[in-house]
XYZ file of N, CA and C in Angstrom:
588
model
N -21.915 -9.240 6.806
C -21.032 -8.482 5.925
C -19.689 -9.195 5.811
N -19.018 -9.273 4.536
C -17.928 -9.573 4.335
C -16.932 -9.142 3.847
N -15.912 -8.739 3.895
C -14.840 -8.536 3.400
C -13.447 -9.013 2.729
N -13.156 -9.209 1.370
C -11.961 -9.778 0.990
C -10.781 -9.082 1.076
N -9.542 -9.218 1.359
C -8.564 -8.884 1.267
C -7.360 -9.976 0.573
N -7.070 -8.926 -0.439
C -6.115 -9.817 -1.476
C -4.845 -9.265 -0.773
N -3.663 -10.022 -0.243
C -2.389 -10.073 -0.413
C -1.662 -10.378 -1.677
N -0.923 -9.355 -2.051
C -0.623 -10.142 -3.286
C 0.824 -10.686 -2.886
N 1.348 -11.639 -3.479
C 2.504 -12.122 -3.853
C 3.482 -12.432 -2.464
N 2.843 -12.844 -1.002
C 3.199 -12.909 0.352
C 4.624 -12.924 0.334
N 4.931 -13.911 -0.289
C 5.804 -14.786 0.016
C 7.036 -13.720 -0.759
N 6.732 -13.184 -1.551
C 8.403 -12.438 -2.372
C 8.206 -11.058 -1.487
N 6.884 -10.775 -0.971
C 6.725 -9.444 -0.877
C 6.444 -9.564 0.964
N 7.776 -10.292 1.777
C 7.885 -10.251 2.961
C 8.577 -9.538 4.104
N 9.199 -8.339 3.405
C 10.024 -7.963 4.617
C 9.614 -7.483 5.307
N 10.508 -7.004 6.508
C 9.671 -6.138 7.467
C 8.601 -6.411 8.308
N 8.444 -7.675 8.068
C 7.356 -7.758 8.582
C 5.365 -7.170 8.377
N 5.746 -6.443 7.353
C 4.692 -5.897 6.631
C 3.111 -6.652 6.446
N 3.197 -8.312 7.082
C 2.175 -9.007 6.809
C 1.361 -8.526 7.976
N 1.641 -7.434 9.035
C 1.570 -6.792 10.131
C 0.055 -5.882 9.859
N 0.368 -5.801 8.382
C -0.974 -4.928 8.067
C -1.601 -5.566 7.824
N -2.041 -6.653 7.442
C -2.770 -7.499 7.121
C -3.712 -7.646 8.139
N -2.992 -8.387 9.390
C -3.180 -8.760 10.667
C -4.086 -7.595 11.469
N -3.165 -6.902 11.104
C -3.736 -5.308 12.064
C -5.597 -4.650 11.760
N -5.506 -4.799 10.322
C -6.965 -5.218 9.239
C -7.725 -5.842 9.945
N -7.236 -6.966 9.441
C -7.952 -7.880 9.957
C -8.736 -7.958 10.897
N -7.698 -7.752 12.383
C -8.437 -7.635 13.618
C -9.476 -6.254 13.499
N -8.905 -5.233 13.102
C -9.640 -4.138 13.763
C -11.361 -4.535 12.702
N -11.327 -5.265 11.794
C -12.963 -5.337 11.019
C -13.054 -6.439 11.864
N -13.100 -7.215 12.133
C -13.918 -8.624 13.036
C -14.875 -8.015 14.379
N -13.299 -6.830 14.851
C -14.160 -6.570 15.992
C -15.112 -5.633 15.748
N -15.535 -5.212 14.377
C -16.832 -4.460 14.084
C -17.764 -5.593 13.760
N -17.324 -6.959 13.820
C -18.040 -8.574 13.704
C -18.126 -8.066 12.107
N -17.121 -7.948 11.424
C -17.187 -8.311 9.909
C -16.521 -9.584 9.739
N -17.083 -10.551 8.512
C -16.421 -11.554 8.190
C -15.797 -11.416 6.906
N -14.155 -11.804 7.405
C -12.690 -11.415 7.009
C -12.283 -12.578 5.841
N -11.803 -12.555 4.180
C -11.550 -13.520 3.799
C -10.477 -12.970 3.179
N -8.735 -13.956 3.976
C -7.855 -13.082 3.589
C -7.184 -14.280 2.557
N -6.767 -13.235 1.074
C -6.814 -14.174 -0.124
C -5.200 -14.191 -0.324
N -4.136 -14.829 -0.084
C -3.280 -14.623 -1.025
C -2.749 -15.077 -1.863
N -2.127 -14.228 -3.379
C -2.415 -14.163 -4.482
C -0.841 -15.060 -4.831
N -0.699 -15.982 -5.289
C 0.691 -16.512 -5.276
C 0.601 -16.460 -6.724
N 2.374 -16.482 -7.107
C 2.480 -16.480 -8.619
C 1.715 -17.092 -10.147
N 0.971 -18.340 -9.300
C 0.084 -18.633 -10.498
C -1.570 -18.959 -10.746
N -1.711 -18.052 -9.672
C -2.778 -17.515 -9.288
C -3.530 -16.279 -10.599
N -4.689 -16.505 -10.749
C -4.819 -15.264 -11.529
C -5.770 -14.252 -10.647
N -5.543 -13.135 -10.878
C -6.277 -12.203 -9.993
C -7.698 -11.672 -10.349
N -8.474 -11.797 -9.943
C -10.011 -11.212 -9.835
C -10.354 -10.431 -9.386
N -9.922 -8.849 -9.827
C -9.851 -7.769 -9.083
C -11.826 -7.353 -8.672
N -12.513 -8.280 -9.032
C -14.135 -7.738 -9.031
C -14.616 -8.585 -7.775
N -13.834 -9.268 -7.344
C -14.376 -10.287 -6.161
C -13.386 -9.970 -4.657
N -12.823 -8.474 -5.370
C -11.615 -7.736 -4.186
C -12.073 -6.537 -3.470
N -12.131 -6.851 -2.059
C -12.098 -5.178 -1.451
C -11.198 -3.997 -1.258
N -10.680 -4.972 -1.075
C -8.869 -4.452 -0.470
C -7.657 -5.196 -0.817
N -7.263 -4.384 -1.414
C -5.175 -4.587 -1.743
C -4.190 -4.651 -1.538
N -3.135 -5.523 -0.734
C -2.037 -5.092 -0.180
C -0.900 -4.907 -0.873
N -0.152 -4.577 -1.101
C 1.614 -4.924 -1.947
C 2.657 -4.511 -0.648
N 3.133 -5.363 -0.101
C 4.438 -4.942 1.013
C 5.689 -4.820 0.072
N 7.091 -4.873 0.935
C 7.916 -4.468 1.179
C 8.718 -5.897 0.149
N 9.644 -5.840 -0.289
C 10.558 -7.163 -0.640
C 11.439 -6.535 -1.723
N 12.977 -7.572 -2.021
C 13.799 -7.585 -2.065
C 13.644 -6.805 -4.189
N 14.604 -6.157 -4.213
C 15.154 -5.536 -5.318
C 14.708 -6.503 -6.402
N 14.875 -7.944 -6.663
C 14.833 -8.533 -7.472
C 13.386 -9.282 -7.372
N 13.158 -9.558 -5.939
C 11.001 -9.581 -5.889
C 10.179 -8.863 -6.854
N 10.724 -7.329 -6.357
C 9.547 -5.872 -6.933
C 9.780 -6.302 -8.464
N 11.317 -6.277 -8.813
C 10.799 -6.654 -10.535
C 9.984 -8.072 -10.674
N 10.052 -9.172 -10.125
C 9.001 -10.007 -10.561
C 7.591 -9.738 -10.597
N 7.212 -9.029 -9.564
C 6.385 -9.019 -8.840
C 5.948 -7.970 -10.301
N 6.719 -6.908 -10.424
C 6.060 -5.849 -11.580
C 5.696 -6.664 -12.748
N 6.595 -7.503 -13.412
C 6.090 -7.781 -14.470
C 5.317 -8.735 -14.306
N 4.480 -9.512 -13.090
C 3.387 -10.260 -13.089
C 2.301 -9.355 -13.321
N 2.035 -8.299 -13.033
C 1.342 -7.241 -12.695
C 0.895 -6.306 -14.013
N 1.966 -5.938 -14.879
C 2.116 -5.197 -15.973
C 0.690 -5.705 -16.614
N 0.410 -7.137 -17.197
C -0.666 -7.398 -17.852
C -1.993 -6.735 -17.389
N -1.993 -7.097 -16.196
C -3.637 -6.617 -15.546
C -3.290 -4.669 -15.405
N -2.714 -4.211 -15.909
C -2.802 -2.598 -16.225
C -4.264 -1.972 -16.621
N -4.839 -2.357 -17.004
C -6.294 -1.976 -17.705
C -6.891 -2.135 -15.595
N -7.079 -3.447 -15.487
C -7.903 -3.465 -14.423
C -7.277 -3.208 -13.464
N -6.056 -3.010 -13.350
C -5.498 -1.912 -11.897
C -6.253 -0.558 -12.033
N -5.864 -0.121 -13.467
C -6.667 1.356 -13.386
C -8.161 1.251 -13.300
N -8.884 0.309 -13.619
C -10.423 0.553 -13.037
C -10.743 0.122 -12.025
N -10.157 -0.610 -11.160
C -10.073 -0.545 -9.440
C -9.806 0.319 -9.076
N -9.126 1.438 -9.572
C -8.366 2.447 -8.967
C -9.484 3.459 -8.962
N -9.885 3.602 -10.110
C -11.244 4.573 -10.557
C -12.742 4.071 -10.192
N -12.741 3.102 -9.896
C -13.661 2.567 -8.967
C -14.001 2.809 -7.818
N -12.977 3.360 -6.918
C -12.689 4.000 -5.297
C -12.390 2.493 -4.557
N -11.863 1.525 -5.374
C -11.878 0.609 -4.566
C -10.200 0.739 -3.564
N -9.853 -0.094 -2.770
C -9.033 0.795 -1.872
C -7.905 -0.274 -2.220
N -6.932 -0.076 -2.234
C -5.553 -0.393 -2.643
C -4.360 0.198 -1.906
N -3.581 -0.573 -0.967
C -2.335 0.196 -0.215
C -1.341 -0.610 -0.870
N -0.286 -0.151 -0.637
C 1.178 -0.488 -0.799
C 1.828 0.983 0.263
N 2.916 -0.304 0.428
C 3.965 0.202 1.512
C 5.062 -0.016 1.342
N 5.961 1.060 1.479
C 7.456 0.184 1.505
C 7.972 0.551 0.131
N 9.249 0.119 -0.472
C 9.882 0.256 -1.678
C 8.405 -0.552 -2.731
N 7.700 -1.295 -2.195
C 6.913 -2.040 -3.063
C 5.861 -0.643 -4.242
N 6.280 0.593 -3.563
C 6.094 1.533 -4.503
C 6.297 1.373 -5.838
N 7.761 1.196 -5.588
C 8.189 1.085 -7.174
C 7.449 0.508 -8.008
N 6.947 -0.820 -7.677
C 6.316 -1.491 -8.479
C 5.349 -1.229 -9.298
N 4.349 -0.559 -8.784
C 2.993 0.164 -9.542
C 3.096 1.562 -10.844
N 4.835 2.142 -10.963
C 4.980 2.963 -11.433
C 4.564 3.194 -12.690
N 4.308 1.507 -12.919
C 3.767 1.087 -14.900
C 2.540 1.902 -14.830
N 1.867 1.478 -14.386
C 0.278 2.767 -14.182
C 0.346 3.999 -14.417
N 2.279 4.848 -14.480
C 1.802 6.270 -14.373
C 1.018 7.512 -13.783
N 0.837 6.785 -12.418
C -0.294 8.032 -12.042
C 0.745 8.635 -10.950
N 2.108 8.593 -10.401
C 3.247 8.961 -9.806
C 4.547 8.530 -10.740
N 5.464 9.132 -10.363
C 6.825 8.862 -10.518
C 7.724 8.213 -9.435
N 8.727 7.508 -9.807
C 9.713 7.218 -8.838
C 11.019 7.704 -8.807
N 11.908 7.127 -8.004
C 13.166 7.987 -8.086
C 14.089 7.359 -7.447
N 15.101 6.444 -7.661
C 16.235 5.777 -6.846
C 16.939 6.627 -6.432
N 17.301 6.804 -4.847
C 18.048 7.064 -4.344
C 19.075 6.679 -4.287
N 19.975 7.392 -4.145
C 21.816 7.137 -4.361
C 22.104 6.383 -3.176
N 21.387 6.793 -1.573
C 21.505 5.859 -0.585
C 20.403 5.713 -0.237
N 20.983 4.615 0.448
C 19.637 4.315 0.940
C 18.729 4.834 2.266
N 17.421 5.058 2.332
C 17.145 6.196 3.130
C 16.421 5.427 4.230
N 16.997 5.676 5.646
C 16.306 4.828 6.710
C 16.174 5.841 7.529
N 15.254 6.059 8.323
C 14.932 6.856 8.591
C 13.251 6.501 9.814
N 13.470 7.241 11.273
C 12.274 6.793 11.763
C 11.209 8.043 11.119
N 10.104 7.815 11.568
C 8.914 8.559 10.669
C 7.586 9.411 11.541
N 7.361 10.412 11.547
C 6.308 11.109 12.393
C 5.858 12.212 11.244
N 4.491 12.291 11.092
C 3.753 12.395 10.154
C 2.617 12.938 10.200
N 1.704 13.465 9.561
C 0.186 13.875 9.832
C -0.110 13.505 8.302
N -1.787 13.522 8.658
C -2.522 13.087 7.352
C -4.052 13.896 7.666
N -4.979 13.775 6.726
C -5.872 14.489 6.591
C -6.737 13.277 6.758
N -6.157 12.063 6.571
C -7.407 10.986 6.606
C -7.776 10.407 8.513
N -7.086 10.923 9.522
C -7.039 10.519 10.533
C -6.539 11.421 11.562
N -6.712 11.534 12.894
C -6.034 12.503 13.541
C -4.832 12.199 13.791
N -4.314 12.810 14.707
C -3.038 12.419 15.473
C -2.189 11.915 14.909
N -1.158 12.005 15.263
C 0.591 11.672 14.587
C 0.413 10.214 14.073
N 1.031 10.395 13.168
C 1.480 9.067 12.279
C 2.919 8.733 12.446
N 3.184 7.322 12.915
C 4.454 6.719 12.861
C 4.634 5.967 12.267
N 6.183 5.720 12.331
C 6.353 4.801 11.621
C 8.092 4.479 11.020
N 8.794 4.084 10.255
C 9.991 3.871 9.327
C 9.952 3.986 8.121
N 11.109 4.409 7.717
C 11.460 4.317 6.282
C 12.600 3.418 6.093
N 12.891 2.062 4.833
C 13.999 1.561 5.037
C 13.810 1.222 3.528
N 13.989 2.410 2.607
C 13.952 1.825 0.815
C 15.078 2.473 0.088
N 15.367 1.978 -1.306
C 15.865 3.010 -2.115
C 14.834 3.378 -3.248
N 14.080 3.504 -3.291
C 12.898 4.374 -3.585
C 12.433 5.133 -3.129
N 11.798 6.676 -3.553
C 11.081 7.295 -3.100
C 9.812 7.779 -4.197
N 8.750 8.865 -4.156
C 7.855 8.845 -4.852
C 8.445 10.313 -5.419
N 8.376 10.727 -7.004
C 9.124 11.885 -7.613
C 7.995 12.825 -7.552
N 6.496 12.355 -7.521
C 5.738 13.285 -7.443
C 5.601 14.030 -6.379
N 4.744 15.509 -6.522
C 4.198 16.550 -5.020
C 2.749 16.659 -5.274
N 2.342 15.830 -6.557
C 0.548 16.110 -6.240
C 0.104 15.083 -5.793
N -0.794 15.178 -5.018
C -2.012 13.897 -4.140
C -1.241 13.522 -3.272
N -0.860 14.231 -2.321
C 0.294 13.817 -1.491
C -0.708 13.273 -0.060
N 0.137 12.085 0.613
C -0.621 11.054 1.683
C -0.457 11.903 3.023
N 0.918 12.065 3.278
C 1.388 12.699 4.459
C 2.310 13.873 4.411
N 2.222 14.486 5.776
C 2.978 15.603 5.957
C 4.061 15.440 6.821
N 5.366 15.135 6.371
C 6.234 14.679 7.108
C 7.332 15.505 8.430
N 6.658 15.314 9.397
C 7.598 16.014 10.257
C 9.166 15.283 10.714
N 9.437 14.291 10.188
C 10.620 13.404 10.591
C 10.544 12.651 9.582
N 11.308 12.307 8.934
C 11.685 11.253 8.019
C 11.677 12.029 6.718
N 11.626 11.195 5.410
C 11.956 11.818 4.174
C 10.561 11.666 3.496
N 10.515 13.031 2.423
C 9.219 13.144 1.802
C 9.576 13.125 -0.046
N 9.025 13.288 -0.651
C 8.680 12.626 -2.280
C 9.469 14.089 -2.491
N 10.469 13.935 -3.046
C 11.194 15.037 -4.558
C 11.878 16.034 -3.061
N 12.664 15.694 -1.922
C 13.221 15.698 -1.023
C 12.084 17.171 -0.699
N 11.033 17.042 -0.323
C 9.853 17.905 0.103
C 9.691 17.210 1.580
N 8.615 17.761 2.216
C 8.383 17.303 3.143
C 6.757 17.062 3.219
N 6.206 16.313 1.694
C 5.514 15.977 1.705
C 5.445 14.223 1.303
N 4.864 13.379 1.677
C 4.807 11.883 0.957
C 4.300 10.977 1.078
N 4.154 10.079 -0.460
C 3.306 9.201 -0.500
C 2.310 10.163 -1.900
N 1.566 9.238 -2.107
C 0.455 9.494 -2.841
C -1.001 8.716 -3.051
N -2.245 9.986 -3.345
C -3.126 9.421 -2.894
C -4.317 9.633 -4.441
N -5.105 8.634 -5.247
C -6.144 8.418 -6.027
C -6.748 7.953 -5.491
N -8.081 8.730 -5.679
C -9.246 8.316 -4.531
C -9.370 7.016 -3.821
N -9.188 5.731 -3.731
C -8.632 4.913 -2.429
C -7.674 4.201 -2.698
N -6.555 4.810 -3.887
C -5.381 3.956 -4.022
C -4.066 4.872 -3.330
N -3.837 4.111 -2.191
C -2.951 4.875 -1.171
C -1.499 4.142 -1.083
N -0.163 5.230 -1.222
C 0.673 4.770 -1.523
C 1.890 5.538 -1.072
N 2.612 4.741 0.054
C 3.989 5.357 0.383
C 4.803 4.545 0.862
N 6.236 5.241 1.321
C 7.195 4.381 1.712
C 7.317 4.373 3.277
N 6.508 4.617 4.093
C 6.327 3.966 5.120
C 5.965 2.700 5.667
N 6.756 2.058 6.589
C 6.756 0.678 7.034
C 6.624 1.039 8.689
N 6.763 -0.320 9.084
C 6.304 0.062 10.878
C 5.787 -1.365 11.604
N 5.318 -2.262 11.022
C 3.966 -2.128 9.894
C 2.729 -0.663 10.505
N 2.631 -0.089 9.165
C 1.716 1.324 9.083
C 0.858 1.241 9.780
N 0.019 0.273 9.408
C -1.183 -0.060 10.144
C -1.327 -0.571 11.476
N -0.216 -1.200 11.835
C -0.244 -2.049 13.248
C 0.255 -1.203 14.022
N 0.725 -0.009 13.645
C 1.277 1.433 14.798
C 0.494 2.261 14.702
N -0.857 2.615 13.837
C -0.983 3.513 14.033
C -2.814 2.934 13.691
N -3.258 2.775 14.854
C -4.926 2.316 14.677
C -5.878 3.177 14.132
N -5.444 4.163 14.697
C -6.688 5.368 13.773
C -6.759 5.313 12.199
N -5.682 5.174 11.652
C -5.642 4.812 10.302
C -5.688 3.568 9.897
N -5.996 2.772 10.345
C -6.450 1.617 10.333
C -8.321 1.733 10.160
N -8.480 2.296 11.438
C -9.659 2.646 11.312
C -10.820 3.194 10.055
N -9.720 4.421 9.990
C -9.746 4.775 8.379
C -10.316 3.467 7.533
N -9.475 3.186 7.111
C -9.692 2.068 6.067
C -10.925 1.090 6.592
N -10.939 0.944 7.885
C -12.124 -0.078 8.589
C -13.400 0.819 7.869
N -13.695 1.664 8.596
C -14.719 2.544 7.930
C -15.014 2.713 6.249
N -13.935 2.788 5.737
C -14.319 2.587 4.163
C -14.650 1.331 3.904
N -14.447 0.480 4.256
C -14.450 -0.925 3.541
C -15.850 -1.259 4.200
N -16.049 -1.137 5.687
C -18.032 -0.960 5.928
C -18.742 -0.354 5.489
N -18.603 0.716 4.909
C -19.135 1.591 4.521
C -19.806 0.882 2.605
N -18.524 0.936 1.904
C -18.679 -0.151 0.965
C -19.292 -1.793 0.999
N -19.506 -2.331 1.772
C -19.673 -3.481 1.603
C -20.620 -3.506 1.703
């Protein structure tokens, strides 16, 4: 069995350390002995969303996310049929913003910027979710919501956040998400075996 994982855009889309999820992936499918092919997608690269399992978009700088969006804007048609596909897609971090062209959430600049540590529940995994917040973005929507935020800040100042289309998962938690919190990792391990 194999698995691809597309990084997109590493190199603009580095803060935080966010390549953490990647890594964290990574390991936890090998040691189910899956074989791991991690792709990343650099600016003149074209993307092949049909030869993709999995999606990353991290964290990066104010003037990244707009590049990064309008590389992205074209393939709109086939973001949304990956999306409707159940194929699985994360983003983390302000890298929210970016996907907003799709329309299936709203965003919302914050006046400051919101940092914040993070403790959480979800329906996709047990036990507490950790983690950080360090964006000026947040998500404007309250439907398809990811987590239930007991600490930190939630979408339309609720204490709900993130958002979720059947495996396109999306919030402003960093940490790296995945490398703090294995059960949800797991999560995703299990979908992507399950699929392949």
């Amino acid at each position: 069995m194999q698995v691809k994982i597309a990084n997109l855009y590493p190199y603009e889309l580095n803060l935080y350390g966010e390549n953490g999820n990647i890594k964290a992936l990574k390991y936890a499918l090998e040691q189910k002995e899956v074989d791991v092919e991690i792709i990343n997608i650099n600016p003149n690269d074209k993307i092949n969303f049909n030869d993709l399992d999995f999606i990353y978009l991290g964290s990066g700088t104010k003037e990244n996310l707009e590049l990064v969006k309008s590389r992205l804007i074209p393939y709109r048609k086939e973001l949304l049929r990956y999306i409707s596909e159940n194929r699985v897609l994360l983003v983390t971090g302000n890298a929210l913003s970016i996907l907003d062209f799709l329309k299936l959430y709203e965003i919302e600049e914050t006046e400051k910027r919101v940092v914040s540590d993070v403790i959480a529940t979800t329906s996709l995994c047990p036990d507490n979710i950790y983690g950080f917040q360090n964006t000026e973005y947040l998500i404007k929507s309250t439907n398809k919501i990811l987590f239930n935020i007991n600490e930190g800040y939630g979408n339309d100042g609720t204490l709900m956040e993130g958002y979720i289309e059947n495996n396109f998962y999306v919030t402003s938690i960093i940490g790296p998400l995945l490398a703090r919190n294995p059960k949800l990792t797991n999560y995703f391990v299990d979908i992507l075996t399950s699929n392949a």
